[in-house]
Amino acid sequence: MLQGKTIVLGVCGGIAAYKAATLTSKLTQAGATVRVIMTESAVQFVAPLTFQTLSRHHVFVDTFDEKDASVVSHINLADSADLMLIAPATANIIGKLALGLGDDMLSTTLLAATAPIWVAPAMNVHMYANPAVMHNMQTLLNRGVRFIEPGEGQLACGYVGKGRLAEPEEIVAAIVRHFTAEVPRLEGRRVLVTAGGTVERIDPVRYITNDSSGKMGYAIAAEAVRMGAKVTLVSGPTALSAPEGVELIPVQSALDMREAVLSRLDTHDLIIKAAAVADYRPASIAKQKIKKKSDAMTLELVKNPDILQEIGTLKTHQFVIGFAAETERLDEHAMDKLKRKNCDFVVGNDVSQAGAGFSGDTNVVRIYDSNGLVEALPIQSKNDVARRLLELAADRLHPDEGES
Ligand code: CTP
């Protein structure tokens, strides 16, 4: 599954370094070429010979220990990588990577790398929650670095909590998914995505809207194109430009969005309703700018149609995904929405959580189907959330229903 792929594995100095040996073995078994770089501290925990034997390659520790005079090792290693993986990653390497420091073999190679960088942290629960470490992780996430969340449990330091290196099997499965997802899996499918917030006019110069940036929906549209689909993006006003290859249908109000979506329902296989649709609109739109008069003013609002609910009623073959942005009791509210609106998936996010929600580049979501939770995704870029969501949906689409 990983034949032809080179993974440069950075092993840092933590007790979880021993798990990196299993990781090396599993990656090699999956067909990958694994080139290991150890930090000086990692060598205190596991001998380089362990990794050399498992990877069948020389292990790099010292930047200046150039074994092959014909190449500069850290540049050569960086160039050879299809993926740079740091596992276990300490708070120290995360900090160095965030700051762009290069003071040893691993950090210098990371600076020279153009391949995707993945980080699997492992550390004490309080170190992981330290604001400086959190800030560095956020910086890296915004830069496109992908994190494999540590698990919760008994830590070697005696504490129980979050900080345990993700299991090697889990890391290998994510890597395999990453490389196999490069194969288009929505070839011949028509995908309709809604994004952004709707704008509900009060008068010619005023309106009601919400905080939606459109980033999640735009990321889904871009990812669906990458996976081979024909994509229609029905979007409320946003500051974003339409991803390449997408047919953009700009709309303003919930009523416009309803019309744009329902008129295209029959011709699409996968409908993803990431838009934040206004639940209410002004009962009437004033033709002229409303002049101020008395000290108080009442604006009468009427309910907008629930577009997702209508799709849920009208759908025939379509796979329908709704979103649920909540501030409390996420599981319960998301499952309620899924049933009420007859969706196939609901993507729930707790918008009160750090790293989740409207304006940022990251999200923390839980994906549900009618049986309950399908997958809980750790904090990651909206592009990664989009990819995983589409992978899960692609697996559920009826094999015969795409265009030939
Ligand atoms: N949605 C929609 N039309 C509406 C309102 C919402 O299509 N008029 C869709 C959104 O695009 C999203 C999902 O419904 O996919 C959830 O939106 P939300 O506003 O959270 O749902 P509500 O049913 O309005 O939930 P609540 O009861 O919390 O107001």
XYZ file of C-alpha atoms and ligand atoms in Angstrom:
433
model
C 0.000 0.000 0.000
C 2.939 2.343 0.569
C 5.142 0.911 -2.171
C 7.315 3.611 -3.732
C 6.746 6.086 -0.893
C 9.583 7.410 1.226
C 8.736 8.412 4.758
C 11.307 10.346 6.714
C 10.595 9.554 10.348
C 11.864 11.938 13.021
C 12.124 10.316 16.444
C 12.406 12.660 19.434
C 13.478 12.105 23.010
C 10.525 10.817 24.964
C 9.634 7.450 26.415
C 7.286 6.870 23.462
C 10.410 6.604 21.256
C 10.138 2.837 21.754
C 6.782 2.885 19.925
C 8.529 4.452 16.930
C 10.284 1.115 16.465
C 6.920 -0.607 15.923
C 5.926 2.252 13.655
C 9.081 1.813 11.553
C 8.413 -1.895 11.296
C 4.764 -1.438 10.250
C 5.577 1.252 7.699
C 8.279 -0.956 6.198
C 5.861 -3.909 6.095
C 3.366 -1.703 4.248
C 5.996 -1.197 1.556
C 7.388 2.240 2.475
C 11.037 3.178 2.501
C 11.627 4.560 5.995
C 14.576 6.890 6.664
C 14.978 7.585 10.365
C 16.394 10.711 11.979
C 16.844 10.599 15.754
C 17.474 13.544 18.032
C 20.322 13.305 20.537
C 17.723 12.864 23.301
C 15.953 10.043 21.434
C 19.228 8.120 21.468
C 18.997 8.147 25.295
C 15.850 6.013 25.020
C 16.431 3.672 22.064
C 19.623 2.686 20.247
C 19.942 3.809 16.590
C 20.781 0.215 15.722
C 17.136 -0.716 16.460
C 15.900 1.645 13.735
C 18.741 0.766 11.390
C 17.819 -2.924 11.629
C 14.076 -2.314 11.196
C 14.395 0.186 8.349
C 17.467 -1.395 6.711
C 18.897 2.105 6.356
C 21.535 4.122 8.113
C 20.054 6.242 10.942
C 20.872 9.967 11.083
C 21.621 11.691 14.398
C 24.419 14.213 13.861
C 24.072 16.809 11.068
C 27.837 16.791 10.503
C 28.288 13.033 10.390
C 28.145 12.912 6.585
C 28.444 9.268 5.575
C 28.071 9.860 1.834
C 30.359 12.603 0.474
C 28.335 12.921 -2.742
C 25.254 14.389 -0.982
C 24.370 16.837 1.792
C 22.368 14.519 4.024
C 19.701 16.842 5.421
C 18.897 18.241 1.966
C 19.004 14.823 0.351
C 16.709 13.351 3.012
C 14.278 16.267 2.781
C 14.169 15.956 -1.028
C 13.583 12.200 -0.887
C 10.557 12.455 1.420
C 6.990 11.928 0.254
C 6.014 12.577 3.865
C 7.882 13.894 6.910
C 6.547 12.282 10.067
C 7.638 13.225 13.591
C 6.660 10.503 16.073
C 6.949 10.941 18.956
C 7.100 14.744 18.717
C 8.147 16.542 21.882
C 7.134 20.068 22.888
C 10.693 21.041 21.968
C 10.559 19.980 18.293
C 7.073 21.499 17.945
C 8.456 24.797 19.273
C 11.482 24.671 16.985
C 9.351 23.881 13.949
C 6.959 26.735 14.777
C 9.877 29.159 15.102
C 11.794 27.863 12.088
C 14.883 26.861 14.070
C 17.417 24.375 12.757
C 19.984 23.336 15.354
C 20.170 19.597 14.793
C 19.700 17.008 12.059
C 15.917 16.677 12.466
C 15.049 20.382 12.700
C 17.364 21.252 9.774
C 15.863 18.536 7.594
C 12.358 19.775 8.481
C 13.340 23.291 7.377
C 14.469 21.942 4.005
C 11.378 19.746 3.493
C 8.746 20.510 0.880
C 6.760 17.298 1.519
C 3.754 17.374 3.895
C 4.792 17.405 7.560
C 2.856 15.291 10.072
C 3.358 15.551 13.795
C 2.323 12.931 16.374
C 2.893 14.555 19.776
C 3.601 12.653 22.980
C 4.243 14.382 26.281
C 2.984 14.946 29.789
C -0.649 16.111 30.005
C 0.285 19.523 31.448
C 3.019 20.073 28.866
C 0.484 19.298 26.132
C -1.994 21.777 27.590
C 0.681 24.462 28.105
C -0.455 27.661 26.318
C 2.931 28.065 24.599
C 2.769 24.511 23.211
C -0.882 25.013 22.165
C 0.064 28.261 20.454
C 2.919 26.594 18.569
C 0.616 23.770 17.450
C -1.954 26.302 16.236
C 0.775 28.147 14.276
C 1.807 24.899 12.617
C -1.797 23.908 11.883
C -2.358 27.251 10.178
C 0.753 26.533 8.125
C -0.715 23.236 6.920
C 1.138 20.863 9.264
C -1.076 17.928 10.160
C -1.355 16.614 13.703
C -2.132 13.090 14.803
C -3.746 13.673 18.172
C -2.307 11.936 21.209
C -4.575 9.513 23.017
C -5.794 9.700 26.604
C -4.755 7.274 29.275
C -2.089 6.376 31.781
C 1.090 8.321 30.934
C 4.603 7.118 31.730
C 5.082 10.139 34.021
C 2.327 8.777 36.300
C -0.416 11.169 35.229
C -3.612 10.055 33.549
C -4.694 12.287 30.666
C -4.015 13.368 27.112
C -0.452 12.986 25.886
C 0.041 9.340 24.937
C 1.443 8.832 21.437
C -1.242 7.678 18.993
C -0.954 3.931 18.409
C 1.413 2.968 15.540
C -1.470 1.140 13.749
C -3.529 4.320 13.826
C -0.656 6.405 12.411
C 0.022 3.889 9.631
C -3.701 3.756 8.739
C -3.805 7.571 8.456
C -0.734 7.538 6.204
C -2.191 4.825 3.982
C -5.425 6.850 3.730
C -3.415 9.939 2.831
C -1.683 8.241 -0.071
C -4.656 6.246 -1.323
C -6.888 9.346 -1.190
C -4.689 10.755 -3.946
C -6.608 8.456 -6.263
C -9.821 10.280 -7.283
C -12.755 8.618 -5.565
C -15.567 10.866 -6.751
C -14.942 10.404 -10.460
C -18.259 10.781 -12.329
C -20.090 12.159 -9.272
C -21.980 15.475 -9.145
C -21.487 17.218 -5.830
C -23.451 20.247 -4.655
C -22.027 22.218 -1.740
C -23.607 25.197 0.008
C -21.350 27.607 1.861
C -21.232 30.920 3.689
C -23.957 32.752 5.539
C -27.110 34.107 3.955
C -27.899 37.818 3.830
C -31.430 38.820 4.760
C -32.215 42.353 3.597
C -33.960 44.887 5.856
C -33.754 47.842 3.478
C -31.432 48.881 0.596
C -28.488 49.492 2.953
C -29.065 47.137 5.888
C -29.246 43.388 6.377
C -29.050 40.536 8.879
C -26.304 37.948 8.485
C -24.008 35.748 10.601
C -20.333 35.009 11.251
C -19.927 32.236 8.654
C -16.714 32.704 6.635
C -17.563 30.021 4.060
C -14.133 28.403 4.604
C -15.486 24.930 5.456
C -17.788 24.775 2.418
C -15.115 26.142 0.066
C -12.611 23.573 1.402
C -15.148 20.793 0.711
C -15.769 22.082 -2.820
C -12.017 22.254 -3.563
C -11.398 18.788 -2.146
C -14.323 17.265 -4.088
C -12.812 18.629 -7.337
C -9.444 17.141 -6.353
C -11.199 13.785 -5.848
C -12.596 13.902 -9.375
C -16.154 15.225 -8.866
C -18.046 17.866 -10.845
C -18.836 20.458 -8.222
C -21.505 23.155 -7.896
C -20.937 25.624 -5.075
C -23.986 27.625 -3.993
C -22.552 30.348 -1.823
C -23.695 33.300 0.205
C -21.393 36.350 0.094
C -17.863 35.546 1.356
C -14.381 37.041 1.053
C -13.161 33.857 -0.678
C -12.581 33.209 -4.364
C -14.161 30.153 -5.916
C -11.826 27.128 -5.976
C -10.575 26.205 -9.422
C -12.845 23.879 -11.383
C -15.961 24.682 -9.344
C -19.179 26.112 -10.789
C -20.037 28.998 -8.444
C -23.686 30.042 -7.995
C -23.653 33.207 -5.860
C -26.774 33.820 -3.765
C -27.821 36.310 -1.100
C -30.835 35.211 0.920
C -32.081 31.867 2.242
C -34.898 32.025 -0.342
C -32.315 32.485 -3.162
C -30.292 29.585 -1.781
C -33.385 27.377 -1.582
C -34.230 28.063 -5.225
C -30.617 27.494 -6.363
C -30.369 24.189 -4.486
C -33.799 22.666 -5.106
C -33.665 23.399 -8.847
C -30.400 21.421 -9.024
C -31.293 18.569 -6.679
C -32.092 15.996 -9.365
C -28.771 16.399 -11.144
C -26.539 15.873 -8.101
C -25.523 12.740 -6.162
C -24.008 14.243 -3.047
C -25.433 17.329 -1.332
C -23.386 18.962 1.410
C -25.107 21.763 3.293
C -22.269 23.607 5.015
C -24.015 26.990 4.715
C -25.170 28.875 7.786
C -28.683 29.676 6.628
C -30.542 32.414 8.505
C -33.463 30.877 10.362
C -35.503 34.102 10.052
C -35.794 37.003 7.583
C -37.471 40.386 7.848
C -41.202 40.057 7.111
C -40.857 42.731 4.446
C -37.955 44.522 2.774
C -38.345 48.301 2.888
C -37.998 49.833 -0.587
C -36.320 52.951 0.809
C -33.779 53.355 3.610
C -35.657 53.236 6.914
C -35.438 56.586 8.698
C -34.930 56.705 12.445
C -37.985 57.845 14.367
C -38.854 56.693 17.876
C -36.380 55.506 20.555
C -37.221 51.857 20.019
C -37.954 49.922 16.897
C -39.312 46.434 16.344
C -38.319 44.408 13.330
C -40.740 41.652 12.473
C -39.083 38.452 11.341
C -40.640 35.447 9.673
C -39.253 31.930 9.539
C -37.178 30.890 6.520
C -37.839 27.522 4.931
C -35.442 24.843 6.186
C -33.671 23.912 2.963
C -31.981 20.840 4.405
C -35.269 19.509 5.731
C -36.862 19.959 2.287
C -33.966 18.108 0.663
C -34.393 15.344 3.231
C -38.041 14.985 2.168
C -37.444 15.276 -1.591
C -34.279 13.186 -1.936
C -34.343 10.074 -4.065
C -30.843 8.693 -4.656
C -28.872 11.612 -3.163
C -26.536 11.241 -0.204
C -27.228 14.251 2.007
C -24.875 15.775 4.568
C -25.981 18.474 7.004
C -24.006 20.492 9.515
C -24.817 21.167 13.138
C -23.015 24.025 14.852
C -23.729 23.742 18.552
C -22.562 25.248 21.814
C -23.744 22.439 24.117
C -24.818 18.740 24.104
C -23.326 18.195 20.633
C -24.085 14.461 20.277
C -27.716 14.872 21.241
C -28.408 17.940 19.057
C -26.538 16.530 16.055
C -28.434 13.218 16.179
C -31.706 15.092 16.568
C -30.947 17.163 13.446
C -29.932 14.066 11.483
C -33.257 12.364 12.221
C -35.437 15.467 11.881
C -33.905 16.494 8.555
C -33.482 12.939 7.193
C -29.734 13.349 6.513
C -27.298 10.531 5.779
C -24.493 12.244 7.711
C -24.443 15.154 10.097
C -21.166 16.933 10.753
C -21.339 18.320 14.260
C -19.035 20.876 15.735
C -19.003 22.506 19.107
C -18.316 26.099 18.088
C -17.463 27.068 21.654
C -14.364 24.811 21.510
C -10.914 26.264 20.689
C -9.941 25.599 17.072
C -13.530 24.929 15.940
C -16.082 27.088 14.249
C -16.703 29.815 11.765
C -13.791 32.089 10.988
C -10.659 29.986 11.711
C -8.722 27.711 9.372
C -9.186 24.677 11.601
C -12.140 22.665 12.825
C -12.917 19.925 15.334
C -15.838 17.819 14.124
C -17.773 14.675 14.911
C -19.446 12.865 12.023
C -22.696 10.965 12.668
C -24.965 8.655 10.713
C -28.332 7.207 11.732
C -26.584 4.699 14.035
C -24.608 7.340 15.912
C -21.008 8.517 15.862
C -19.050 7.428 12.766
C -15.802 9.282 13.458
C -14.509 12.000 15.797
C -11.831 14.046 14.057
C -9.185 15.813 16.146
C -8.386 19.472 15.523
C -7.145 19.787 11.952
C -7.241 22.114 8.966
C -10.594 22.550 7.236
C -9.004 20.979 4.123
C -8.204 17.811 6.092
C -11.711 17.745 7.581
C -13.107 18.133 4.051
C -10.989 15.280 2.710
C -11.948 12.870 5.476
C -15.632 13.751 5.228
C -15.603 13.153 1.467
C -13.716 9.867 1.876
C -16.365 8.635 4.312
C -19.176 9.819 2.020
C -17.525 8.303 -1.088
C -17.518 4.915 0.667
C -21.282 5.177 1.202
C -22.280 6.311 -2.306
C -24.071 3.709 -4.355
C -21.496 2.219 -6.760
C -23.791 2.293 -9.816
C -25.159 5.770 -9.564
C -22.279 7.931 -10.857
C -22.165 9.202 -14.433
C -20.234 6.930 -16.703
N -30.244 24.687 7.273
C -30.980 24.870 6.123
N -31.968 25.794 6.091
C -32.267 26.535 7.182
C -31.532 26.355 8.365
C -30.511 25.418 8.373
O -30.722 24.188 5.135
N -33.233 27.440 7.102
C -29.196 23.660 7.298
C -27.776 24.167 7.425
O -27.203 24.400 6.166
C -27.081 23.051 8.168
C -28.173 22.466 9.019
O -29.405 22.875 8.433
O -26.630 22.039 7.309
C -28.138 22.844 10.465
O -28.370 24.190 10.642
P -28.855 24.790 12.042
O -29.164 26.229 11.862
O -27.833 24.438 13.053
O -30.153 23.933 12.222
P -31.505 24.319 12.890
O -32.486 23.287 12.522
O -31.832 25.733 12.560
O -31.129 24.127 14.383
P -31.618 24.864 15.676
O -32.780 24.071 16.097
O -30.407 24.711 16.562
O -31.913 26.299 15.314
